[in-house]
XYZ file of C-alpha atoms in Angstrom:
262
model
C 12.194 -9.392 74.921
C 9.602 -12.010 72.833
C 8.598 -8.170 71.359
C 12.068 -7.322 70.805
C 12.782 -10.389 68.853
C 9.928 -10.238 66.308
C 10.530 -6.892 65.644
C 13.657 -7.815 64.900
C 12.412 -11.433 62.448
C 10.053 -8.878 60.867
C 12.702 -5.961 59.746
C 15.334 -9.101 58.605
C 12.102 -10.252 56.625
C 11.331 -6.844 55.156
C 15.138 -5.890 54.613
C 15.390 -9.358 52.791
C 12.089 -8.650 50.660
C 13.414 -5.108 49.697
C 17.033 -6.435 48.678
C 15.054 -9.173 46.084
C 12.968 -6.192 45.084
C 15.966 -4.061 44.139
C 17.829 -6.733 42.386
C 14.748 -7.491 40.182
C 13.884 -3.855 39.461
C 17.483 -3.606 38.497
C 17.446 -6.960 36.205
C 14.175 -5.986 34.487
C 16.001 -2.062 34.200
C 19.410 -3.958 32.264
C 16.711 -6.063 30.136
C 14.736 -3.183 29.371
C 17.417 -0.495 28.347
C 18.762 -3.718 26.258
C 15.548 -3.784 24.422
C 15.715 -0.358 23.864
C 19.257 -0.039 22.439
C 18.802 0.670 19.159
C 21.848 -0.067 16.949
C 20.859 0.638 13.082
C 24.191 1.018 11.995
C 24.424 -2.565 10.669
C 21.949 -3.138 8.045
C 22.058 -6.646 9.904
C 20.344 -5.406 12.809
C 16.307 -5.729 12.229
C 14.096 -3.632 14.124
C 10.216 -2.305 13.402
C 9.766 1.292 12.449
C 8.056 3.901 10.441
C 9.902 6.124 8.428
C 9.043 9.706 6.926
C 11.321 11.236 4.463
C 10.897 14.251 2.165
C 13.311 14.168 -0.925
C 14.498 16.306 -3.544
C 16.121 14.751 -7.034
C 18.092 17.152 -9.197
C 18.277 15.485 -13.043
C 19.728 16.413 -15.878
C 16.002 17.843 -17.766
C 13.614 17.682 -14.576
C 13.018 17.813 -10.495
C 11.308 15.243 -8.737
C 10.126 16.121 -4.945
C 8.112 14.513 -2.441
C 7.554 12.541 0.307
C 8.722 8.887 1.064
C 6.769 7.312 3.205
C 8.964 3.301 4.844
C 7.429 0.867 6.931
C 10.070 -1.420 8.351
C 8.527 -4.767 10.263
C 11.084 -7.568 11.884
C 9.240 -10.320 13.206
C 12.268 -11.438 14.429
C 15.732 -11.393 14.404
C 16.559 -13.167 11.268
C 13.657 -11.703 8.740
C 12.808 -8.270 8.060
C 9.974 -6.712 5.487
C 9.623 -3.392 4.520
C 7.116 -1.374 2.373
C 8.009 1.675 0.036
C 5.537 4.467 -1.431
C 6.708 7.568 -2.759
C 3.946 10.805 -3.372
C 6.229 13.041 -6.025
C 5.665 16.151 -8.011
C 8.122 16.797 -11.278
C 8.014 19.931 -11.868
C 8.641 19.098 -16.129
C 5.500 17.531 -16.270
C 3.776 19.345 -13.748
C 2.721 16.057 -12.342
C 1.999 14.814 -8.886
C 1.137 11.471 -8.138
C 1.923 7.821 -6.540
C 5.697 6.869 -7.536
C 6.646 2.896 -7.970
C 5.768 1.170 -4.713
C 8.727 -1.077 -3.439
C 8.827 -4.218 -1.178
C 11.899 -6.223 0.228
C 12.280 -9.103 2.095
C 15.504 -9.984 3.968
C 16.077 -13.238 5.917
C 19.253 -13.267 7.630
C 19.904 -16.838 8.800
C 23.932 -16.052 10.312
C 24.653 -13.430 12.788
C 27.582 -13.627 15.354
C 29.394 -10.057 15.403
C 32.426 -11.534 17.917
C 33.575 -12.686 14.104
C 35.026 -11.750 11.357
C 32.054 -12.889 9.157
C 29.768 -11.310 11.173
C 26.882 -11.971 9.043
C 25.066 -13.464 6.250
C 21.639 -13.574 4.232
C 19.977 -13.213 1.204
C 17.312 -10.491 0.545
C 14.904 -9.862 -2.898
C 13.635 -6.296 -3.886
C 10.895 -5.670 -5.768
C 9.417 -2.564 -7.563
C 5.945 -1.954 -9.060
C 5.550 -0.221 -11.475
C 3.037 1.939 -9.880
C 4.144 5.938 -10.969
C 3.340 7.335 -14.133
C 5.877 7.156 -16.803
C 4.855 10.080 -19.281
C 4.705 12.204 -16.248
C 7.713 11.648 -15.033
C 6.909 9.358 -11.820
C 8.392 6.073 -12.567
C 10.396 4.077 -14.173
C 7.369 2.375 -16.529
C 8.629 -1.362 -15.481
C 8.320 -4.021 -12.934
C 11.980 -4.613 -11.497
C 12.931 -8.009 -9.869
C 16.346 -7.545 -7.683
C 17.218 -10.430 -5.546
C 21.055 -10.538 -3.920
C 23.150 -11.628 -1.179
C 24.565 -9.599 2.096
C 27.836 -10.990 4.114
C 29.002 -8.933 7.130
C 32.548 -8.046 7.508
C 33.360 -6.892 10.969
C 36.758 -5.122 11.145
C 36.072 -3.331 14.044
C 33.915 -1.565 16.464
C 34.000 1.526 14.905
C 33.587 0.419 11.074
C 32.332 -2.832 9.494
C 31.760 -3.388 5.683
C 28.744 -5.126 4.367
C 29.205 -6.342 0.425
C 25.961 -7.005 -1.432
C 25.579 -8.589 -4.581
C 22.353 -8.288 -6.452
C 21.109 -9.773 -9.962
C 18.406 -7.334 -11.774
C 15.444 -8.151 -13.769
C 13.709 -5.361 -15.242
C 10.889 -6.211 -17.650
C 9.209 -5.368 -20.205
C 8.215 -1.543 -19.982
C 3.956 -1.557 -19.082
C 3.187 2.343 -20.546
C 1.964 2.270 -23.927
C 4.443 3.112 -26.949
C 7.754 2.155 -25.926
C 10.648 2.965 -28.491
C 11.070 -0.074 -29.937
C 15.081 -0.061 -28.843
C 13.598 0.033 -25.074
C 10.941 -2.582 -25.780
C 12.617 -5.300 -23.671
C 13.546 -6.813 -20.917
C 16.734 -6.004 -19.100
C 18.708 -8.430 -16.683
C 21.720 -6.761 -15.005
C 23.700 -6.748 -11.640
C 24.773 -4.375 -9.092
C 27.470 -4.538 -6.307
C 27.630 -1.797 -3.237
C 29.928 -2.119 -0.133
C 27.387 -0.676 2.793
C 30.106 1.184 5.044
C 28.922 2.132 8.694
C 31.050 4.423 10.021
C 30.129 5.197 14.126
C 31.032 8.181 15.622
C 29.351 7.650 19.156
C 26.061 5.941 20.574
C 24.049 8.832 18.805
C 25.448 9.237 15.420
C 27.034 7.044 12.866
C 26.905 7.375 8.960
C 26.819 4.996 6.074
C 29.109 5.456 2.971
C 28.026 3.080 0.107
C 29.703 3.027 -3.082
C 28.037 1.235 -6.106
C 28.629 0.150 -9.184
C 25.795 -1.447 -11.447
C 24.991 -2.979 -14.773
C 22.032 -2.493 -16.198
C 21.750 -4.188 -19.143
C 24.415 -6.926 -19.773
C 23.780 -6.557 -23.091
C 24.746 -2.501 -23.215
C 28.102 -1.277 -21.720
C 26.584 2.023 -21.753
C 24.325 1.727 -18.670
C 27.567 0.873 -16.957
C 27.153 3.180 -13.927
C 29.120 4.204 -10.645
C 27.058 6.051 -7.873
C 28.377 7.045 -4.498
C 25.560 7.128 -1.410
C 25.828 8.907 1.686
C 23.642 8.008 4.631
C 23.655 9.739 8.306
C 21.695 9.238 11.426
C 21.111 10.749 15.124
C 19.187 9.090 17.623
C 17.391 11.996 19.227
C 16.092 9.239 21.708
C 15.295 5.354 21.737
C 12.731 5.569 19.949
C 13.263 8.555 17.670
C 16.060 9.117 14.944
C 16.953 11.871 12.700
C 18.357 10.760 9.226
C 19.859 12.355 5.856
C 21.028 10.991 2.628
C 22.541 11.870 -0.479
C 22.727 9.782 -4.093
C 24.928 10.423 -6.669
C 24.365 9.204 -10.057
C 27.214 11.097 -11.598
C 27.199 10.224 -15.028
C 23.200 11.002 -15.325
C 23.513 14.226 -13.905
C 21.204 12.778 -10.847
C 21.344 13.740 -7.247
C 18.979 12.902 -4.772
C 19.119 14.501 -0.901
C 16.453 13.938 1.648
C 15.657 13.791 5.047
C 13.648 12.214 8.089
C 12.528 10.930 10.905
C 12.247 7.114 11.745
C 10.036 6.443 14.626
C 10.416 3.299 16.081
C 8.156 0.589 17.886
């Protein structure tokens, strides 16, 4: 009987100890596939990744190709960095070489998607002029854009995300300028980012954009339509595509990639 009864203490004690198990393995599974889901949809959402793109620009008197290499670090929740650097060829020049290296800082101090301002934060861009002008590699000045993101949530399945954005653009740094483009520029643009989600695994992004260039020239008045796509292969993996439009420059950019996140 005293047998009997601590058998009996002793399968209570090890039915007790594999009930606590279970319910931690299955907290710690819920906090782990949390971590994991990756929602990039909302250029709000910060994560750390790498990100390989090859690209192809059509242009009205040239092709520029190459690869497009990102590297996306968030800290935290509220600021995100990323690094830019392009390797093109154009094939007018028959060039190949470093492009303009870019870097961006975002700091997004408001986030609560339950509203209808779902989001807000400012952000600065900046571009060196690192790619060759006379062949055809980059745009010959450094370029200054800092701007402002709010968060419009109007529903699960599509938000809107206005930015606003002032542009410097100096001085161009390649030797014998036209003296007309001797100067700085100071401009603005305006986009409406446009997540669209289809499921868990796919969602796209339709941006249109409208920019000034030049305050002082209505002529660089431009409207350009972007096109972004992704598929989450796994949580860690995604497959991506995009598509510029610079209509009245005769420019259209497609690439795609694979962003690899960690």
């Amino acid at each position: 009987m005293k047998t009997l009864r601590q058998l009996l203490i002793a399968l209570t004690l090890f039915t007790s100890l594999m009930i606590v198990a279970q319910n931690e393995s299955k907290q710690q599974t819920a906090a782990s596939n949390e971590e994991q889901s990756i929602d990039t949809s909302k250029p709000t959402n910060f994560y750390s990744f790498v990100d390989n793109t090859l690209e192809f620009s059509s242009q009205e008197n040239q092709n520029v190709m190459g690869y497009r290499g990102k590297l996306t670090l968030a800290p935290s929740a509220e600021h995100l960095i990323l690094f830019e650097a392009p390797l093109l060829y154009n094939d007018r020049t028959d060039k190949l070489g470093v492009g303009d290296l870019r870097a961006r800082y975002f700091w997004l101090p408001y986030k609560n998607y339950d509203k209808t301002i779902g989001a807000f934060g400012p952000s600065i861009d900046v571009f060196a002029p690192t790619g060759n002008f006379e062949n055809g590699l980059g745009s010959g000045r450094w370029i200054v854009s800092p701007g402002v993101t709010v968060g419009i949530m109007a529903a699960d399945w599509i938000q809107f995300f206005p930015i606003a954005s002032y542009q410097y653009a100096s001085k161009p740094v390649y030797n014998n300028p036209a003296p007309a483009l001797d100067v700085a520029t100071h401009g603005l643009s305006f986009q409406v980012i446009t997540p669209i989600v289809f499921s868990d695994k796919f969602f796209m992004q339709v941006t249109p954009v409208f920019k000034m260039n030049n305050f002082n020239d209505e002529r660089q008045d431009r409207f350009e339509q972007e096109v972004f796509a992704a598929y989450s292969l796994n949580s860690k993996m995604q497959l991506t595509a995009f598509y510029s439009g610079k209509f009245e420059d005769e420019n259209h950019t497609v690439s795609a990639g694979l962003s690899v996140f960690f």
